[in-house]
Amino acid sequence: VISTGRPKIRPANGIHEASVAMQIVHPLFEQLSFDATYQFLRLVPIESKLELESFHNEKDLADSVFVILYGSVILRNRSLGSCPEILKLGDTFGEETFLNIPIERYRDSAFAVQHSAVARITDPVKQELIATLRKMELLEDLQLLEDHFQVQYYQKTTWREQN
């Protein structure tokens, strides 16, 4: 597929401008094509939390992967304590659900350190995103997403194993 640099879809509802902005400042989206970024922002709901509000608690049903769009998040595990690194722009949590790694419940709680927003990818949204990217022949973008989630997953696995 040869990209002309122009979007294959018609911009609507400010998503076009958001796609351009995200590709400039966001570590995940700067790797993706404009079309993949646009589809991601069009399909994936955004959830916002204030300082110390929880995105999910340890032992909640694991049904989503989260991509931090702005702000910062800390993971906390009852037996391991807090993750030594605060998650920030471009980081993810709950990656197991996207990577099809068997997990029934979240292993950690995730709290906003400050006002934060995340893209929350549930399984139905994941399936629609994958189908859309495949239909548009954006397979390289799909692989980049999976690779990003894989790297993030292994970082958290290393933290859990070291503690």
mmCIF file with all atom_site columns, N, CA, C and O in Angstrom, residues 38-64:
data_model
loop_
_atom_site.group_PDB
_atom_site.id
_atom_site.type_symbol
_atom_site.label_atom_id
_atom_site.label_alt_id
_atom_site.label_comp_id
_atom_site.label_asym_id
_atom_site.label_entity_id
_atom_site.label_seq_id
_atom_site.pdbx_PDB_ins_code
_atom_site.Cartn_x
_atom_site.Cartn_y
_atom_site.Cartn_z
_atom_site.occupancy
_atom_site.B_iso_or_equiv
_atom_site.pdbx_formal_charge
_atom_site.auth_seq_id
_atom_site.auth_comp_id
_atom_site.auth_asym_id
_atom_site.auth_atom_id
_atom_site.pdbx_PDB_model_num
ATOM 1   N N  . TYR A 1 38 ? -6.404  8.132  13.332 1.00 0.00 ? 38 TYR A N  1
ATOM 2   C CA . TYR A 1 38 ? -7.780  8.610  13.182 1.00 0.00 ? 38 TYR A CA 1
ATOM 3   C C  . TYR A 1 38 ? -8.774  7.531  13.596 1.00 0.00 ? 38 TYR A C  1
ATOM 4   O O  . TYR A 1 38 ? -9.703  7.793  14.364 1.00 0.00 ? 38 TYR A O  1
ATOM 5   N N  . GLN A 1 39 ? -8.595  6.305  13.110 1.00 0.00 ? 39 GLN A N  1
ATOM 6   C CA . GLN A 1 39 ? -9.517  5.214  13.440 1.00 0.00 ? 39 GLN A CA 1
ATOM 7   C C  . GLN A 1 39 ? -9.471  4.891  14.933 1.00 0.00 ? 39 GLN A C  1
ATOM 8   O O  . GLN A 1 39 ? -10.509 4.635  15.547 1.00 0.00 ? 39 GLN A O  1
ATOM 9   N N  . PHE A 1 40 ? -8.290  4.910  15.510 1.00 0.00 ? 40 PHE A N  1
ATOM 10  C CA . PHE A 1 40 ? -8.154  4.667  16.948 1.00 0.00 ? 40 PHE A CA 1
ATOM 11  C C  . PHE A 1 40 ? -8.980  5.682  17.730 1.00 0.00 ? 40 PHE A C  1
ATOM 12  O O  . PHE A 1 40 ? -9.790  5.322  18.587 1.00 0.00 ? 40 PHE A O  1
ATOM 13  N N  . LEU A 1 41 ? -8.781  6.967  17.423 1.00 0.00 ? 41 LEU A N  1
ATOM 14  C CA . LEU A 1 41 ? -9.494  8.025  18.153 1.00 0.00 ? 41 LEU A CA 1
ATOM 15  C C  . LEU A 1 41 ? -10.991 8.032  17.864 1.00 0.00 ? 41 LEU A C  1
ATOM 16  O O  . LEU A 1 41 ? -11.793 8.434  18.705 1.00 0.00 ? 41 LEU A O  1
ATOM 17  N N  . ARG A 1 42 ? -11.382 7.572  16.695 1.00 0.00 ? 42 ARG A N  1
ATOM 18  C CA . ARG A 1 42 ? -12.797 7.496  16.332 1.00 0.00 ? 42 ARG A CA 1
ATOM 19  C C  . ARG A 1 42 ? -13.497 6.356  17.076 1.00 0.00 ? 42 ARG A C  1
ATOM 20  O O  . ARG A 1 42 ? -14.630 6.498  17.519 1.00 0.00 ? 42 ARG A O  1
ATOM 21  N N  . LEU A 1 43 ? -12.810 5.237  17.242 1.00 0.00 ? 43 LEU A N  1
ATOM 22  C CA . LEU A 1 43 ? -13.451 4.033  17.784 1.00 0.00 ? 43 LEU A CA 1
ATOM 23  C C  . LEU A 1 43 ? -13.301 3.846  19.293 1.00 0.00 ? 43 LEU A C  1
ATOM 24  O O  . LEU A 1 43 ? -14.166 3.247  19.923 1.00 0.00 ? 43 LEU A O  1
ATOM 25  N N  . VAL A 1 44 ? -12.210 4.326  19.857 1.00 0.00 ? 44 VAL A N  1
ATOM 26  C CA . VAL A 1 44 ? -11.899 4.017  21.252 1.00 0.00 ? 44 VAL A CA 1
ATOM 27  C C  . VAL A 1 44 ? -12.409 5.126  22.179 1.00 0.00 ? 44 VAL A C  1
ATOM 28  O O  . VAL A 1 44 ? -12.015 6.281  22.028 1.00 0.00 ? 44 VAL A O  1
ATOM 29  N N  . PRO A 1 45 ? -13.253 4.761  23.154 1.00 0.00 ? 45 PRO A N  1
ATOM 30  C CA . PRO A 1 45 ? -13.755 5.769  24.096 1.00 0.00 ? 45 PRO A CA 1
ATOM 31  C C  . PRO A 1 45 ? -12.649 6.303  25.012 1.00 0.00 ? 45 PRO A C  1
ATOM 32  O O  . PRO A 1 45 ? -11.705 5.573  25.344 1.00 0.00 ? 45 PRO A O  1
ATOM 33  N N  . ILE A 1 46 ? -12.798 7.549  25.400 1.00 0.00 ? 46 ILE A N  1
ATOM 34  C CA . ILE A 1 46 ? -11.833 8.199  26.287 1.00 0.00 ? 46 ILE A CA 1
ATOM 35  C C  . ILE A 1 46 ? -12.471 8.353  27.659 1.00 0.00 ? 46 ILE A C  1
ATOM 36  O O  . ILE A 1 46 ? -13.630 8.747  27.786 1.00 0.00 ? 46 ILE A O  1
ATOM 37  N N  . GLU A 1 47 ? -11.697 8.028  28.681 1.00 0.00 ? 47 GLU A N  1
ATOM 38  C CA . GLU A 1 47 ? -12.163 8.083  30.070 1.00 0.00 ? 47 GLU A CA 1
ATOM 39  C C  . GLU A 1 47 ? -11.226 9.013  30.837 1.00 0.00 ? 47 GLU A C  1
ATOM 40  O O  . GLU A 1 47 ? -10.015 8.943  30.681 1.00 0.00 ? 47 GLU A O  1
ATOM 41  N N  . SER A 1 48 ? -11.787 9.856  31.661 1.00 0.00 ? 48 SER A N  1
ATOM 42  C CA . SER A 1 48 ? -11.008 10.838 32.404 1.00 0.00 ? 48 SER A CA 1
ATOM 43  C C  . SER A 1 48 ? -11.227 10.647 33.902 1.00 0.00 ? 48 SER A C  1
ATOM 44  O O  . SER A 1 48 ? -12.337 10.328 34.334 1.00 0.00 ? 48 SER A O  1
ATOM 45  N N  . LYS A 1 49 ? -10.170 10.840 34.686 1.00 0.00 ? 49 LYS A N  1
ATOM 46  C CA . LYS A 1 49 ? -10.245 10.720 36.150 1.00 0.00 ? 49 LYS A CA 1
ATOM 47  C C  . LYS A 1 49 ? -9.498  11.881 36.782 1.00 0.00 ? 49 LYS A C  1
ATOM 48  O O  . LYS A 1 49 ? -8.494  12.362 36.254 1.00 0.00 ? 49 LYS A O  1
ATOM 49  N N  . LEU A 1 50 ? -9.972  12.282 37.951 1.00 0.00 ? 50 LEU A N  1
ATOM 50  C CA . LEU A 1 50 ? -9.284  13.301 38.733 1.00 0.00 ? 50 LEU A CA 1
ATOM 51  C C  . LEU A 1 50 ? -8.222  12.641 39.602 1.00 0.00 ? 50 LEU A C  1
ATOM 52  O O  . LEU A 1 50 ? -8.191  11.410 39.742 1.00 0.00 ? 50 LEU A O  1
ATOM 53  N N  . GLU A 1 51 ? -7.391  13.455 40.215 1.00 0.00 ? 51 GLU A N  1
ATOM 54  C CA . GLU A 1 51 ? -6.322  12.953 41.074 1.00 0.00 ? 51 GLU A CA 1
ATOM 55  C C  . GLU A 1 51 ? -6.848  11.942 42.090 1.00 0.00 ? 51 GLU A C  1
ATOM 56  O O  . GLU A 1 51 ? -7.867  12.176 42.740 1.00 0.00 ? 51 GLU A O  1
ATOM 57  N N  . LEU A 1 52 ? -6.174  10.805 42.184 1.00 0.00 ? 52 LEU A N  1
ATOM 58  C CA . LEU A 1 52 ? -6.438  9.694  43.102 1.00 0.00 ? 52 LEU A CA 1
ATOM 59  C C  . LEU A 1 52 ? -7.694  8.888  42.801 1.00 0.00 ? 52 LEU A C  1
ATOM 60  O O  . LEU A 1 52 ? -8.026  7.965  43.538 1.00 0.00 ? 52 LEU A O  1
ATOM 61  N N  . GLU A 1 53 ? -8.388  9.208  41.711 1.00 0.00 ? 53 GLU A N  1
ATOM 62  C CA . GLU A 1 53 ? -9.508  8.359  41.305 1.00 0.00 ? 53 GLU A CA 1
ATOM 63  C C  . GLU A 1 53 ? -8.963  7.116  40.617 1.00 0.00 ? 53 GLU A C  1
ATOM 64  O O  . GLU A 1 53 ? -7.916  7.140  39.975 1.00 0.00 ? 53 GLU A O  1
ATOM 65  N N  . SER A 1 54 ? -9.703  6.034  40.735 1.00 0.00 ? 54 SER A N  1
ATOM 66  C CA . SER A 1 54 ? -9.260  4.747  40.221 1.00 0.00 ? 54 SER A CA 1
ATOM 67  C C  . SER A 1 54 ? -9.814  4.472  38.822 1.00 0.00 ? 54 SER A C  1
ATOM 68  O O  . SER A 1 54 ? -10.996 4.673  38.573 1.00 0.00 ? 54 SER A O  1
ATOM 69  N N  . PHE A 1 55 ? -8.944  3.986  37.932 1.00 0.00 ? 55 PHE A N  1
ATOM 70  C CA . PHE A 1 55 ? -9.396  3.495  36.631 1.00 0.00 ? 55 PHE A CA 1
ATOM 71  C C  . PHE A 1 55 ? -9.900  2.065  36.776 1.00 0.00 ? 55 PHE A C  1
ATOM 72  O O  . PHE A 1 55 ? -10.842 1.666  36.134 1.00 0.00 ? 55 PHE A O  1
ATOM 73  N N  . HIS A 1 56 ? -9.245  1.304  37.628 1.00 0.00 ? 56 HIS A N  1
ATOM 74  C CA . HIS A 1 56 ? -9.714  -0.030 37.994 1.00 0.00 ? 56 HIS A CA 1
ATOM 75  C C  . HIS A 1 56 ? -8.997  -0.455 39.273 1.00 0.00 ? 56 HIS A C  1
ATOM 76  O O  . HIS A 1 56 ? -7.960  0.093  39.622 1.00 0.00 ? 56 HIS A O  1
ATOM 77  N N  . ASN A 1 57 ? -9.587  -1.411 39.968 1.00 0.00 ? 57 ASN A N  1
ATOM 78  C CA . ASN A 1 57 ? -9.002  -1.921 41.199 1.00 0.00 ? 57 ASN A CA 1
ATOM 79  C C  . ASN A 1 57 ? -8.473  -3.335 40.966 1.00 0.00 ? 57 ASN A C  1
ATOM 80  O O  . ASN A 1 57 ? -8.951  -4.065 40.107 1.00 0.00 ? 57 ASN A O  1
ATOM 81  N N  . GLU A 1 58 ? -7.488  -3.666 41.786 1.00 0.00 ? 58 GLU A N  1
ATOM 82  C CA . GLU A 1 58 ? -6.967  -5.027 41.780 1.00 0.00 ? 58 GLU A CA 1
ATOM 83  C C  . GLU A 1 58 ? -8.147  -5.964 42.016 1.00 0.00 ? 58 GLU A C  1
ATOM 84  O O  . GLU A 1 58 ? -9.012  -5.690 42.839 1.00 0.00 ? 58 GLU A O  1
ATOM 85  N N  . LYS A 1 59 ? -8.204  -7.019 41.288 1.00 0.00 ? 59 LYS A N  1
ATOM 86  C CA . LYS A 1 59 ? -9.250  -8.051 41.373 1.00 0.00 ? 59 LYS A CA 1
ATOM 87  C C  . LYS A 1 59 ? -10.524 -7.689 40.617 1.00 0.00 ? 59 LYS A C  1
ATOM 88  O O  . LYS A 1 59 ? -11.447 -8.487 40.564 1.00 0.00 ? 59 LYS A O  1
ATOM 89  N N  . ASP A 1 60 ? -10.614 -6.466 40.025 1.00 0.00 ? 60 ASP A N  1
ATOM 90  C CA . ASP A 1 60 ? -11.741 -6.177 39.134 1.00 0.00 ? 60 ASP A CA 1
ATOM 91  C C  . ASP A 1 60 ? -11.622 -7.071 37.910 1.00 0.00 ? 60 ASP A C  1
ATOM 92  O O  . ASP A 1 60 ? -10.520 -7.479 37.527 1.00 0.00 ? 60 ASP A O  1
ATOM 93  N N  . LEU A 1 61 ? -12.738 -7.348 37.275 1.00 0.00 ? 61 LEU A N  1
ATOM 94  C CA . LEU A 1 61 ? -12.735 -8.128 36.050 1.00 0.00 ? 61 LEU A CA 1
ATOM 95  C C  . LEU A 1 61 ? -11.852 -7.431 35.010 1.00 0.00 ? 61 LEU A C  1
ATOM 96  O O  . LEU A 1 61 ? -12.037 -6.251 34.727 1.00 0.00 ? 61 LEU A O  1
ATOM 97  N N  . ALA A 1 62 ? -10.884 -8.143 34.467 1.00 0.00 ? 62 ALA A N  1
ATOM 98  C CA . ALA A 1 62 ? -9.948  -7.573 33.486 1.00 0.00 ? 62 ALA A CA 1
ATOM 99  C C  . ALA A 1 62 ? -10.615 -7.558 32.119 1.00 0.00 ? 62 ALA A C  1
ATOM 100 O O  . ALA A 1 62 ? -10.692 -8.575 31.445 1.00 0.00 ? 62 ALA A O  1
ATOM 101 N N  . ASP A 1 63 ? -11.109 -6.404 31.715 1.00 0.00 ? 63 ASP A N  1
ATOM 102 C CA . ASP A 1 63 ? -11.861 -6.321 30.460 1.00 0.00 ? 63 ASP A CA 1
ATOM 103 C C  . ASP A 1 63 ? -11.346 -5.256 29.505 1.00 0.00 ? 63 ASP A C  1
ATOM 104 O O  . ASP A 1 63 ? -11.909 -5.061 28.439 1.00 0.00 ? 63 ASP A O  1
ATOM 105 N N  . SER A 1 64 ? -10.256 -4.559 29.858 1.00 0.00 ? 64 SER A N  1
ATOM 106 C CA . SER A 1 64 ? -9.799  -3.438 29.023 1.00 0.00 ? 64 SER A CA 1
ATOM 107 C C  . SER A 1 64 ? -8.298  -3.253 29.108 1.00 0.00 ? 64 SER A C  1
ATOM 108 O O  . SER A 1 64 ? -7.673  -3.564 30.118 1.00 0.00 ? 64 SER A O  1
#
